[in-house]
PDB file of C-alpha atoms in Angstrom:
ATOM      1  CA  UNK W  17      -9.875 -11.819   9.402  1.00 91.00           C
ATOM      2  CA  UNK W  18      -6.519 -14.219  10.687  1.00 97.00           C
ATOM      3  CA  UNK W  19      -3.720 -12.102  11.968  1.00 98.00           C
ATOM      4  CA  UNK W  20      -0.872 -12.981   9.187  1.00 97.00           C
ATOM      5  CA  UNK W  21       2.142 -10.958  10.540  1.00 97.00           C
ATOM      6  CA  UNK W  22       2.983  -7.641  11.878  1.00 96.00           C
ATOM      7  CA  UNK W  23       5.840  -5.213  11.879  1.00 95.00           C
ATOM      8  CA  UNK W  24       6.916  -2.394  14.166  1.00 94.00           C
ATOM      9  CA  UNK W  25      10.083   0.024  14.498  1.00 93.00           C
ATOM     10  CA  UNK W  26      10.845   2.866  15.764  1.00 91.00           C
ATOM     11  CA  UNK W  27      14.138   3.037  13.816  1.00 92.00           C
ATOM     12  CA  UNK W  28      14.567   3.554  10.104  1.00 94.00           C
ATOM     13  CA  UNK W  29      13.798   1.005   7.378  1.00 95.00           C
ATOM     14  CA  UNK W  30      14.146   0.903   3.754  1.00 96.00           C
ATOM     15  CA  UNK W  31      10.672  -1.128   3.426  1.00 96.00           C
ATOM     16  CA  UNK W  32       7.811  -3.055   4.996  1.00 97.00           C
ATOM     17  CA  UNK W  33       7.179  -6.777   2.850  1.00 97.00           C
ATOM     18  CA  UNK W  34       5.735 -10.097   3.629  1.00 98.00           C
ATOM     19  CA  UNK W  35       7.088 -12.549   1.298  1.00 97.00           C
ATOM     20  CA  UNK W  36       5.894 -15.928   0.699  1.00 97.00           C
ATOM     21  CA  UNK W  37       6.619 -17.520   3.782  1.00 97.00           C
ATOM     22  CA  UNK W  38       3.031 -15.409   4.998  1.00 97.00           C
ATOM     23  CA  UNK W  39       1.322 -14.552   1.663  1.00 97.00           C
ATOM     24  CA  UNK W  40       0.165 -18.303   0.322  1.00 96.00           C
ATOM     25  CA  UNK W  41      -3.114 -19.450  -0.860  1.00 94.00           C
ATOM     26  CA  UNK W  42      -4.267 -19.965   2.398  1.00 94.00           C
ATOM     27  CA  UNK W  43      -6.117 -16.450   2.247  1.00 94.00           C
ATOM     28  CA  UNK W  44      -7.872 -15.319  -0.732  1.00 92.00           C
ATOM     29  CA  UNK W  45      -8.173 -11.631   0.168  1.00 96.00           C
ATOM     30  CA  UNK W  46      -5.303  -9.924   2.256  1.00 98.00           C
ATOM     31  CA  UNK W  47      -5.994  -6.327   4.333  1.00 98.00           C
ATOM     32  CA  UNK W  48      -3.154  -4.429   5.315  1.00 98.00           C
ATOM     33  CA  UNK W  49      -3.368  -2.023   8.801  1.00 98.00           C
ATOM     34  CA  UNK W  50      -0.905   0.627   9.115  1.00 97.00           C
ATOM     35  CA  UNK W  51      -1.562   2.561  12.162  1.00 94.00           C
ATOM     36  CA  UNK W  52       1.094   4.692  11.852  1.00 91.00           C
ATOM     37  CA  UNK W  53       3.842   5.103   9.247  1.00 93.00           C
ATOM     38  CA  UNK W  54       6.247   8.526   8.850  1.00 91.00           C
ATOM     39  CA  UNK W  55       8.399   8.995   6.261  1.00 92.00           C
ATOM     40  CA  UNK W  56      12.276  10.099   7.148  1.00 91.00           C
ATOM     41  CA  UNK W  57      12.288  12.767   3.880  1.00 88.00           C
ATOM     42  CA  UNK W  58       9.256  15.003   3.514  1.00 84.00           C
ATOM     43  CA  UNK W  59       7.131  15.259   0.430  1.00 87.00           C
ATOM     44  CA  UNK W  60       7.465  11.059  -0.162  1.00 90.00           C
ATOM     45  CA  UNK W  61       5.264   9.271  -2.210  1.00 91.00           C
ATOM     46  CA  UNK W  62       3.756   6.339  -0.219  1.00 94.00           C
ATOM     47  CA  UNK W  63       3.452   2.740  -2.444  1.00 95.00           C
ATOM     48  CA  UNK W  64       2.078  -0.762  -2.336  1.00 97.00           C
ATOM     49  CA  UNK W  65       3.686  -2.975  -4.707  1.00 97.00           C
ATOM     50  CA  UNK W  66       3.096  -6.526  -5.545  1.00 97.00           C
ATOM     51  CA  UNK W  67       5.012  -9.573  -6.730  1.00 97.00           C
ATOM     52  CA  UNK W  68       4.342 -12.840  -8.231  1.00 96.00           C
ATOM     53  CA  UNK W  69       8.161 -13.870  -7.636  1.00 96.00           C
ATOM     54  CA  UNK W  70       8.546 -13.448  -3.900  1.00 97.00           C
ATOM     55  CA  UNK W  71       9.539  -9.557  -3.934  1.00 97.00           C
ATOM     56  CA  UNK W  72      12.519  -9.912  -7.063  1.00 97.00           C
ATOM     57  CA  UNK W  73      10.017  -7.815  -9.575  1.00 96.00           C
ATOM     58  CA  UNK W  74       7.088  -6.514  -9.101  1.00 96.00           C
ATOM     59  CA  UNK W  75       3.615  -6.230 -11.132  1.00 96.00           C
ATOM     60  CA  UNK W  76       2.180  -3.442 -13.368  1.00 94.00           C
ATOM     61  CA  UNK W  77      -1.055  -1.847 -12.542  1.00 93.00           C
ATOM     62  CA  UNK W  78      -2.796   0.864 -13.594  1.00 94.00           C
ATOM     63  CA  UNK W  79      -4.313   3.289 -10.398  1.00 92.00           C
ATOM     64  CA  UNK W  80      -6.740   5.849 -10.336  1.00 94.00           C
ATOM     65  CA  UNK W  81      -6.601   8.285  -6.918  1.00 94.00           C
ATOM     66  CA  UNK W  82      -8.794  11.244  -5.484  1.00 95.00           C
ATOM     67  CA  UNK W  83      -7.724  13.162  -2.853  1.00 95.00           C
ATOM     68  CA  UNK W  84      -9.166  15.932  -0.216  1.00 95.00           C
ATOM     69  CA  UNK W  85      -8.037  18.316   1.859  1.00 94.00           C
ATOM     70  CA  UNK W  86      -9.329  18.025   5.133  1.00 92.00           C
ATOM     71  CA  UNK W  87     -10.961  21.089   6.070  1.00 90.00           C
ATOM     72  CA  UNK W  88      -9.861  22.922   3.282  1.00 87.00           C
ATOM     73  CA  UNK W  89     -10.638  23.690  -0.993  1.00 88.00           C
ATOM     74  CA  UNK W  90      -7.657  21.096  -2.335  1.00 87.00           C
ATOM     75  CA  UNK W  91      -9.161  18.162  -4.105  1.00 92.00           C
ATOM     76  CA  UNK W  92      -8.418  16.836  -7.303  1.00 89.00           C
ATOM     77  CA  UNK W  93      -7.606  13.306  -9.006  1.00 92.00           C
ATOM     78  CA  UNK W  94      -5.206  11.623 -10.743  1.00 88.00           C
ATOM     79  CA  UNK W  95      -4.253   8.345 -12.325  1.00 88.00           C
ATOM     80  CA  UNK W  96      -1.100   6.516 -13.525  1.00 84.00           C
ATOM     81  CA  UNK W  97      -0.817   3.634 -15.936  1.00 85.00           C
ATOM     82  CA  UNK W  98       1.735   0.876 -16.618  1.00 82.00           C
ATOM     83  CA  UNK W  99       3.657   1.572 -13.006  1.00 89.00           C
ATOM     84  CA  UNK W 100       5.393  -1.422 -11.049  1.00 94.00           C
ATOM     85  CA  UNK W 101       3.283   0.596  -7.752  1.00 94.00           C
ATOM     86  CA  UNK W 102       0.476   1.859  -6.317  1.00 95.00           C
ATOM     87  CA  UNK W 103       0.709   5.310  -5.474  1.00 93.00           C
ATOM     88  CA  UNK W 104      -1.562   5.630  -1.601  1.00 94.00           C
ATOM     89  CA  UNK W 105      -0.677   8.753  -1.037  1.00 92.00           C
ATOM     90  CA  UNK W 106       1.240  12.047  -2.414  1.00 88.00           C
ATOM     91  CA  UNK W 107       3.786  14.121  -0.699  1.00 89.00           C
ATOM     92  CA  UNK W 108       3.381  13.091   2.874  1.00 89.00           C
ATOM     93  CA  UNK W 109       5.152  14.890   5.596  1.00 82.00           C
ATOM     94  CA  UNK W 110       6.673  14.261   8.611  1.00 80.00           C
ATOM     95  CA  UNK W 111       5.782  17.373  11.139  1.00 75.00           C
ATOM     96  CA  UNK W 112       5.347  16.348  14.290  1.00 71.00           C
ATOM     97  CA  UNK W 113       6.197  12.722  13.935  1.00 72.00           C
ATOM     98  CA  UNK W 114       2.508  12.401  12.594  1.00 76.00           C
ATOM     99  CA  UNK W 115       3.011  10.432   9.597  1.00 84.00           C
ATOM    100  CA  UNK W 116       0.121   8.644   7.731  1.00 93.00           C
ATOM    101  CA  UNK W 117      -2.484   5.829   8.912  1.00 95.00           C
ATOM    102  CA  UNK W 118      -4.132   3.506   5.854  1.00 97.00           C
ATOM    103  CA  UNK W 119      -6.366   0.499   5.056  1.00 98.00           C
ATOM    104  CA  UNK W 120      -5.530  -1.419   1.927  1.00 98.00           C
ATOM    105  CA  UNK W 121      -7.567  -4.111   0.934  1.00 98.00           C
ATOM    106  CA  UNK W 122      -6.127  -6.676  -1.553  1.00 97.00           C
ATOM    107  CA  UNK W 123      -8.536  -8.965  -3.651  1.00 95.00           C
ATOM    108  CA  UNK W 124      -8.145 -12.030  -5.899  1.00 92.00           C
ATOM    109  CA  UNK W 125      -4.272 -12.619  -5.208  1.00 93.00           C
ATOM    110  CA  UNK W 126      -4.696 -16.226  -5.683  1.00 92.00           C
ATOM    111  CA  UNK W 127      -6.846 -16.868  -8.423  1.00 87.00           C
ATOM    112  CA  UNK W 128      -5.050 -18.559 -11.298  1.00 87.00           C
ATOM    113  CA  UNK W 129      -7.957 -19.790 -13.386  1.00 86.00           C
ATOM    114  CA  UNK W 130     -10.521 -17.114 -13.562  1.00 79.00           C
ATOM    115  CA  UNK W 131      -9.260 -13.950 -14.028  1.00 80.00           C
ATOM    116  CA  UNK W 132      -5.806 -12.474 -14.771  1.00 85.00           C
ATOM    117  CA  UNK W 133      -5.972  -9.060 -12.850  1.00 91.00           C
ATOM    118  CA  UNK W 134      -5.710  -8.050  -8.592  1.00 95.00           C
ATOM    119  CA  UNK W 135      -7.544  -5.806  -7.513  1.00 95.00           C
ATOM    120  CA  UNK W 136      -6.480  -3.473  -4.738  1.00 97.00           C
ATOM    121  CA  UNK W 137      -8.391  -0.619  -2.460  1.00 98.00           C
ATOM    122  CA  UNK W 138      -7.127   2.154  -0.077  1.00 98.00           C
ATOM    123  CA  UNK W 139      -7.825   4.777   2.071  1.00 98.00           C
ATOM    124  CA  UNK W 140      -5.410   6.766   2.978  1.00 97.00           C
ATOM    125  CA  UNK W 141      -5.278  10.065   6.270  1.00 94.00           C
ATOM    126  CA  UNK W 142      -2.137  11.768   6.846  1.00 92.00           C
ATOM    127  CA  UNK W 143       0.180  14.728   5.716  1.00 86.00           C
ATOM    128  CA  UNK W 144       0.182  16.047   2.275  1.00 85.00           C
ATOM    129  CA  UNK W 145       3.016  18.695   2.969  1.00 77.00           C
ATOM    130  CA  UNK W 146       1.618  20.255   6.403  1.00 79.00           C
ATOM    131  CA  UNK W 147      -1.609  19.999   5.417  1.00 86.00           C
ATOM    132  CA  UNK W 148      -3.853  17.089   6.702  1.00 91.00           C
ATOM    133  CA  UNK W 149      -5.143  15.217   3.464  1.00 93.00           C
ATOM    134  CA  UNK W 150      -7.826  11.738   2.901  1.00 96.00           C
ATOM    135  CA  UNK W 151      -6.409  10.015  -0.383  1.00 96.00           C
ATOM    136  CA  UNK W 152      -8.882   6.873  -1.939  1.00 97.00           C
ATOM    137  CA  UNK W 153      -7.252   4.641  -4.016  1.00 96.00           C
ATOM    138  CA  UNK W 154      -8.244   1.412  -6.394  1.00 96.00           C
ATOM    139  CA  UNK W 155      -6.066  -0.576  -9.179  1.00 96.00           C
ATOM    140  CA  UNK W 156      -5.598  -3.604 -11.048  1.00 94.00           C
ATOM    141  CA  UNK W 157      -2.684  -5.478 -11.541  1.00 95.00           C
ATOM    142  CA  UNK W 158      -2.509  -8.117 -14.048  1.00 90.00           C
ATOM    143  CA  UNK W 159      -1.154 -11.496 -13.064  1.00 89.00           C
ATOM    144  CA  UNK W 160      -1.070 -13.406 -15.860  1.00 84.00           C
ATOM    145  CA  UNK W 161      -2.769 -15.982 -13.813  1.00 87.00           C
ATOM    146  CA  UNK W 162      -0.041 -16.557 -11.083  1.00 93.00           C
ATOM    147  CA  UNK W 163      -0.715 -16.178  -7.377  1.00 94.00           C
ATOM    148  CA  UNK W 164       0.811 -12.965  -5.656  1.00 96.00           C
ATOM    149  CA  UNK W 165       3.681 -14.251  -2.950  1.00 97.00           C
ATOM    150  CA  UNK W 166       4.778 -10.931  -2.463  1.00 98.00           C
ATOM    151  CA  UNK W 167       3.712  -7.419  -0.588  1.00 98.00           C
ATOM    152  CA  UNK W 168       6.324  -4.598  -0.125  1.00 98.00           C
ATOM    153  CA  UNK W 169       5.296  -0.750   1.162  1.00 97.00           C
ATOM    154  CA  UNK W 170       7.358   1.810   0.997  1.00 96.00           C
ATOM    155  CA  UNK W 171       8.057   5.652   0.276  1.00 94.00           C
ATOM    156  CA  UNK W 172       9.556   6.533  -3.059  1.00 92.00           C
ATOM    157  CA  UNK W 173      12.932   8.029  -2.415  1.00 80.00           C
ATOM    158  CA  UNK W 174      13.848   7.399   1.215  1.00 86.00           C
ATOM    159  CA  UNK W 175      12.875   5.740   4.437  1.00 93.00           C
ATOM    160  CA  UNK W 176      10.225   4.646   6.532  1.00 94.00           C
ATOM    161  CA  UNK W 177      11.125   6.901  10.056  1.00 91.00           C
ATOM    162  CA  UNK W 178       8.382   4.569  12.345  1.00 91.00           C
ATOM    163  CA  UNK W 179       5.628   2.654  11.385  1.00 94.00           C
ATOM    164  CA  UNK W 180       3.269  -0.093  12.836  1.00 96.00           C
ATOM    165  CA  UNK W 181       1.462  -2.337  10.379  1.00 97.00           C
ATOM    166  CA  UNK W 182      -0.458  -5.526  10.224  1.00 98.00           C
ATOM    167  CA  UNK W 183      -1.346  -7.881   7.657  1.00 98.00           C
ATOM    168  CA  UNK W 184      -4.442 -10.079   7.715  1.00 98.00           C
ATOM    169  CA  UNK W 185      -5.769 -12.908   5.833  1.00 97.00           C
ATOM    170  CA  UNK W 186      -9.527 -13.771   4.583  1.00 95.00           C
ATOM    171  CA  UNK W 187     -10.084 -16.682   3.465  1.00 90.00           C
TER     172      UNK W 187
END
């Protein structure tokens, strides 16, 4: 893995993307580190979304997601179709500045010959509420056979508080 680009703050931001100066066809696979990442509003809903057209729209997918609390009964699943995200993780809080930490794995970003769909993984730890939560993730994205230029994370209706994240590159 080639160290791509990082981003840190400790003050607010509206979102996290690497455009297409840093996702090119270089790398064929792309892994995304965030260490730490807190939402400013509780209960946010934390997303990856892609682009084909450096970050001005962004591609449909269709997710599927299992989550477990940690050290407790709530598990479930749940999946969403047709959605310009992908959902890593539901209704994270921000108690004691603890925010999330996730691994997302993106795969075939650049093919534009043999197949029409991305396919992304995560795993997700972090608060669901105040309770501590793991959340596993996969999707597709179809890509009508353009290469992905785009990456932008973010929480669904407000601000990232603090985060640390890196992007890396396999070629």
């Amino acid at each position: 893995m080639f160290l791509i680009s990082s981003s840190s703050s400790a003050s607010s931001v509206s979102s996290i993307d690497f455009n297409n100066t840093v996702i090119t066809p270089t790398y064929k696979t792309y892994v995304i580190h965030i260490d730490r990442m807190r939402p400013d509003n509780d209960q946010a809903e934390l997303y990856v979304r892609l682009s084909t057209n450096n970050l001005s729209g962004f591609l449909s997918g269709t997710t599927g997601r299992m989550y477990s609390q940690l050290g407790g009964t709530g598990t479930g699943q749940e999946q969403t179709t047709l959605n310009s995200y992908m959902q890593i993780a539901t209704d994270t809080g921000n108690d004691a500045n603890l925010g999330v930490s996730a691994e997302i794995s993106i795969y075939n970003s650049q093919d534009t010959s043999l197949s029409n769909q991305i396919g992304v993984k995560a795993v997700c730890f972090g608060k669901h509420n105040s309770e501590d939560y793991a959340w596993w993730s996969g999707a597709y994205f179809a890509h009508n056979k353009t290469a992905m230029n785009g990456i932008r994370i973010q929480y669904d209706g407000g601000t990232i508080g603090f985060h640390s994240v890196r992007l890396y590159g396999l070629k």
